[in-house]
């Protein structure tokens, strides 16, 4: 992912931060419709995340746009990324946050053990940061704070998914996702 982020984004659409906020609003509205008892909490969460995301600096560049485990193929000692239909020029932290949100989703809804999730998260961040520090000076504390908020926002985007995928007990899964976002 870090190597991808060093490539030029020539000719790709520009994804504005407002689009991310629009998607966040739509997900929060969907959660409120599906689980009305979560409407006030989701509204507060949406406002908090929007406030932080509007004030944090962005790291613009090429992004995959839908980066998570199913977009990575392992072949021998190498890896390949697939499915670039959402590639754009946007905040590169969106890719990392999306992967971390999917890891959290898998813990909350798919039975991934927390220990494995923590290991995956640590390895992803370590590998990314090793590559990033070769190419750019970065304020690590600011980057991690922003990544935490973007991950919560991306996880909220996944909140309606248990309903969409006909998951048994979907209201409980949605509530668990909202609680994790709040945390």
PDB file of N, CA and C in Angstrom, residues 31-74:
ATOM      1  N   UNK A  31     -28.207   3.787   9.663  1.00  0.00           N
ATOM      2  CA  UNK A  31     -28.217   3.170  10.996  1.00  0.00           C
ATOM      3  C   UNK A  31     -29.429   3.663  11.784  1.00  0.00           C
ATOM      4  N   UNK A  32     -29.690   4.961  11.717  1.00  0.00           N
ATOM      5  CA  UNK A  32     -30.831   5.520  12.447  1.00  0.00           C
ATOM      6  C   UNK A  32     -32.158   4.936  11.949  1.00  0.00           C
ATOM      7  N   UNK A  33     -32.253   4.669  10.648  1.00  0.00           N
ATOM      8  CA  UNK A  33     -33.473   4.067  10.105  1.00  0.00           C
ATOM      9  C   UNK A  33     -33.616   2.610  10.511  1.00  0.00           C
ATOM     10  N   UNK A  34     -32.497   1.894  10.500  1.00  0.00           N
ATOM     11  CA  UNK A  34     -32.532   0.468  10.832  1.00  0.00           C
ATOM     12  C   UNK A  34     -32.696   0.218  12.326  1.00  0.00           C
ATOM     13  N   UNK A  35     -32.075   1.063  13.134  1.00  0.00           N
ATOM     14  CA  UNK A  35     -32.081   0.910  14.597  1.00  0.00           C
ATOM     15  C   UNK A  35     -32.395   2.262  15.227  1.00  0.00           C
ATOM     16  N   UNK A  36     -33.677   2.653  15.269  1.00  0.00           N
ATOM     17  CA  UNK A  36     -34.038   3.976  15.771  1.00  0.00           C
ATOM     18  C   UNK A  36     -33.506   4.267  17.176  1.00  0.00           C
ATOM     19  N   UNK A  37     -33.321   3.250  17.987  1.00  0.00           N
ATOM     20  CA  UNK A  37     -32.787   3.457  19.335  1.00  0.00           C
ATOM     21  C   UNK A  37     -31.342   3.943  19.320  1.00  0.00           C
ATOM     22  N   UNK A  38     -30.665   3.833  18.176  1.00  0.00           N
ATOM     23  CA  UNK A  38     -29.285   4.305  18.040  1.00  0.00           C
ATOM     24  C   UNK A  38     -29.202   5.673  17.357  1.00  0.00           C
ATOM     25  N   UNK A  39     -30.338   6.257  16.996  1.00  0.00           N
ATOM     26  CA  UNK A  39     -30.345   7.484  16.196  1.00  0.00           C
ATOM     27  C   UNK A  39     -29.608   8.631  16.883  1.00  0.00           C
ATOM     28  N   UNK A  40     -29.871   8.881  18.148  1.00  0.00           N
ATOM     29  CA  UNK A  40     -29.212   9.997  18.849  1.00  0.00           C
ATOM     30  C   UNK A  40     -27.714   9.762  18.974  1.00  0.00           C
ATOM     31  N   UNK A  41     -27.333   8.537  19.292  1.00  0.00           N
ATOM     32  CA  UNK A  41     -25.910   8.217  19.426  1.00  0.00           C
ATOM     33  C   UNK A  41     -25.197   8.340  18.087  1.00  0.00           C
ATOM     34  N   UNK A  42     -25.842   7.877  17.030  1.00  0.00           N
ATOM     35  CA  UNK A  42     -25.234   7.942  15.710  1.00  0.00           C
ATOM     36  C   UNK A  42     -25.114   9.386  15.243  1.00  0.00           C
ATOM     37  N   UNK A  43     -26.117  10.208  15.557  1.00  0.00           N
ATOM     38  CA  UNK A  43     -26.053  11.628  15.205  1.00  0.00           C
ATOM     39  C   UNK A  43     -24.884  12.303  15.920  1.00  0.00           C
ATOM     40  N   UNK A  44     -24.717  12.037  17.200  1.00  0.00           N
ATOM     41  CA  UNK A  44     -23.599  12.615  17.959  1.00  0.00           C
ATOM     42  C   UNK A  44     -22.264  12.137  17.404  1.00  0.00           C
ATOM     43  N   UNK A  45     -22.195  10.871  17.069  1.00  0.00           N
ATOM     44  CA  UNK A  45     -20.971  10.309  16.503  1.00  0.00           C
ATOM     45  C   UNK A  45     -20.650  10.963  15.158  1.00  0.00           C
ATOM     46  N   UNK A  46     -21.655  11.108  14.320  1.00  0.00           N
ATOM     47  CA  UNK A  46     -21.479  11.753  13.018  1.00  0.00           C
ATOM     48  C   UNK A  46     -20.941  13.175  13.187  1.00  0.00           C
ATOM     49  N   UNK A  47     -21.502  13.932  14.112  1.00  0.00           N
ATOM     50  CA  UNK A  47     -21.066  15.309  14.325  1.00  0.00           C
ATOM     51  C   UNK A  47     -19.632  15.372  14.853  1.00  0.00           C
ATOM     52  N   UNK A  48     -19.299  14.498  15.780  1.00  0.00           N
ATOM     53  CA  UNK A  48     -17.946  14.477  16.335  1.00  0.00           C
ATOM     54  C   UNK A  48     -16.923  14.126  15.259  1.00  0.00           C
ATOM     55  N   UNK A  49     -17.202  13.088  14.507  1.00  0.00           N
ATOM     56  CA  UNK A  49     -16.273  12.680  13.453  1.00  0.00           C
ATOM     57  C   UNK A  49     -16.134  13.766  12.389  1.00  0.00           C
ATOM     58  N   UNK A  50     -17.223  14.379  11.991  1.00  0.00           N
ATOM     59  CA  UNK A  50     -17.166  15.444  10.985  1.00  0.00           C
ATOM     60  C   UNK A  50     -16.326  16.613  11.480  1.00  0.00           C
ATOM     61  N   UNK A  51     -16.479  16.972  12.755  1.00  0.00           N
ATOM     62  CA  UNK A  51     -15.696  18.072  13.312  1.00  0.00           C
ATOM     63  C   UNK A  51     -14.201  17.772  13.226  1.00  0.00           C
ATOM     64  N   UNK A  52     -13.810  16.583  13.639  1.00  0.00           N
ATOM     65  CA  UNK A  52     -12.395  16.223  13.588  1.00  0.00           C
ATOM     66  C   UNK A  52     -11.887  16.118  12.159  1.00  0.00           C
ATOM     67  N   UNK A  53     -12.652  15.482  11.314  1.00  0.00           N
ATOM     68  CA  UNK A  53     -12.188  15.264   9.949  1.00  0.00           C
ATOM     69  C   UNK A  53     -12.082  16.569   9.165  1.00  0.00           C
ATOM     70  N   UNK A  54     -12.917  17.530   9.485  1.00  0.00           N
ATOM     71  CA  UNK A  54     -12.848  18.833   8.804  1.00  0.00           C
ATOM     72  C   UNK A  54     -11.645  19.656   9.220  1.00  0.00           C
ATOM     73  N   UNK A  55     -11.055  19.347  10.381  1.00  0.00           N
ATOM     74  CA  UNK A  55      -9.950  20.164  10.871  1.00  0.00           C
ATOM     75  C   UNK A  55      -8.589  19.508  10.698  1.00  0.00           C
ATOM     76  N   UNK A  56      -8.541  18.251  10.327  1.00  0.00           N
ATOM     77  CA  UNK A  56      -7.259  17.557  10.209  1.00  0.00           C
ATOM     78  C   UNK A  56      -6.686  17.728   8.808  1.00  0.00           C
ATOM     79  N   UNK A  57      -5.361  17.887   8.722  1.00  0.00           N
ATOM     80  CA  UNK A  57      -4.738  18.024   7.396  1.00  0.00           C
ATOM     81  C   UNK A  57      -4.829  16.705   6.631  1.00  0.00           C
ATOM     82  N   UNK A  58      -4.803  16.804   5.318  1.00  0.00           N
ATOM     83  CA  UNK A  58      -4.875  15.593   4.504  1.00  0.00           C
ATOM     84  C   UNK A  58      -3.501  15.300   3.900  1.00  0.00           C
ATOM     85  N   UNK A  59      -3.304  14.035   3.548  1.00  0.00           N
ATOM     86  CA  UNK A  59      -2.108  13.580   2.835  1.00  0.00           C
ATOM     87  C   UNK A  59      -2.565  13.185   1.438  1.00  0.00           C
ATOM     88  N   UNK A  60      -2.630  14.166   0.518  1.00  0.00           N
ATOM     89  CA  UNK A  60      -3.201  13.857  -0.795  1.00  0.00           C
ATOM     90  C   UNK A  60      -2.251  13.040  -1.668  1.00  0.00           C
ATOM     91  N   UNK A  61      -2.846  12.198  -2.474  1.00  0.00           N
ATOM     92  CA  UNK A  61      -2.090  11.389  -3.421  1.00  0.00           C
ATOM     93  C   UNK A  61      -2.972  10.288  -3.975  1.00  0.00           C
ATOM     94  N   UNK A  62      -2.346   9.348  -4.655  1.00  0.00           N
ATOM     95  CA  UNK A  62      -3.050   8.207  -5.214  1.00  0.00           C
ATOM     96  C   UNK A  62      -3.570   7.327  -4.090  1.00  0.00           C
ATOM     97  N   UNK A  63      -4.847   6.949  -4.177  1.00  0.00           N
ATOM     98  CA  UNK A  63      -5.402   5.971  -3.240  1.00  0.00           C
ATOM     99  C   UNK A  63      -6.036   4.832  -4.022  1.00  0.00           C
ATOM    100  N   UNK A  64      -6.082   3.674  -3.396  1.00  0.00           N
ATOM    101  CA  UNK A  64      -6.771   2.522  -3.974  1.00  0.00           C
ATOM    102  C   UNK A  64      -8.270   2.795  -3.986  1.00  0.00           C
ATOM    103  N   UNK A  65      -8.774   3.324  -2.865  1.00  0.00           N
ATOM    104  CA  UNK A  65     -10.169   3.723  -2.769  1.00  0.00           C
ATOM    105  C   UNK A  65     -11.075   2.712  -2.091  1.00  0.00           C
ATOM    106  N   UNK A  66     -10.666   1.448  -2.061  1.00  0.00           N
ATOM    107  CA  UNK A  66     -11.458   0.409  -1.401  1.00  0.00           C
ATOM    108  C   UNK A  66     -10.507  -0.657  -0.864  1.00  0.00           C
ATOM    109  N   UNK A  67      -9.476  -0.219  -0.177  1.00  0.00           N
ATOM    110  CA  UNK A  67      -8.423  -1.122   0.271  1.00  0.00           C
ATOM    111  C   UNK A  67      -8.844  -1.889   1.516  1.00  0.00           C
ATOM    112  N   UNK A  68      -8.869  -3.202   1.396  1.00  0.00           N
ATOM    113  CA  UNK A  68      -9.055  -4.108   2.525  1.00  0.00           C
ATOM    114  C   UNK A  68      -8.562  -5.479   2.081  1.00  0.00           C
ATOM    115  N   UNK A  69      -8.623  -6.459   2.965  1.00  0.00           N
ATOM    116  CA  UNK A  69      -7.957  -7.745   2.732  1.00  0.00           C
ATOM    117  C   UNK A  69      -8.365  -8.420   1.425  1.00  0.00           C
ATOM    118  N   UNK A  70      -9.612  -8.327   1.022  1.00  0.00           N
ATOM    119  CA  UNK A  70     -10.051  -9.011  -0.202  1.00  0.00           C
ATOM    120  C   UNK A  70      -9.529  -8.353  -1.473  1.00  0.00           C
ATOM    121  N   UNK A  71      -8.844  -7.229  -1.326  1.00  0.00           N
ATOM    122  CA  UNK A  71      -8.252  -6.547  -2.480  1.00  0.00           C
ATOM    123  C   UNK A  71      -6.762  -6.854  -2.605  1.00  0.00           C
ATOM    124  N   UNK A  72      -6.275  -7.777  -1.776  1.00  0.00           N
ATOM    125  CA  UNK A  72      -4.851  -8.128  -1.761  1.00  0.00           C
ATOM    126  C   UNK A  72      -4.706  -9.600  -2.108  1.00  0.00           C
ATOM    127  N   UNK A  73      -3.890  -9.890  -3.113  1.00  0.00           N
ATOM    128  CA  UNK A  73      -3.579 -11.269  -3.481  1.00  0.00           C
ATOM    129  C   UNK A  73      -2.150 -11.570  -3.053  1.00  0.00           C
ATOM    130  N   UNK A  74      -1.979 -12.687  -2.395  1.00  0.00           N
ATOM    131  CA  UNK A  74      -0.643 -13.138  -2.011  1.00  0.00           C
ATOM    132  C   UNK A  74      -0.203 -14.185  -3.015  1.00  0.00           C
TER     133      UNK A  74
END
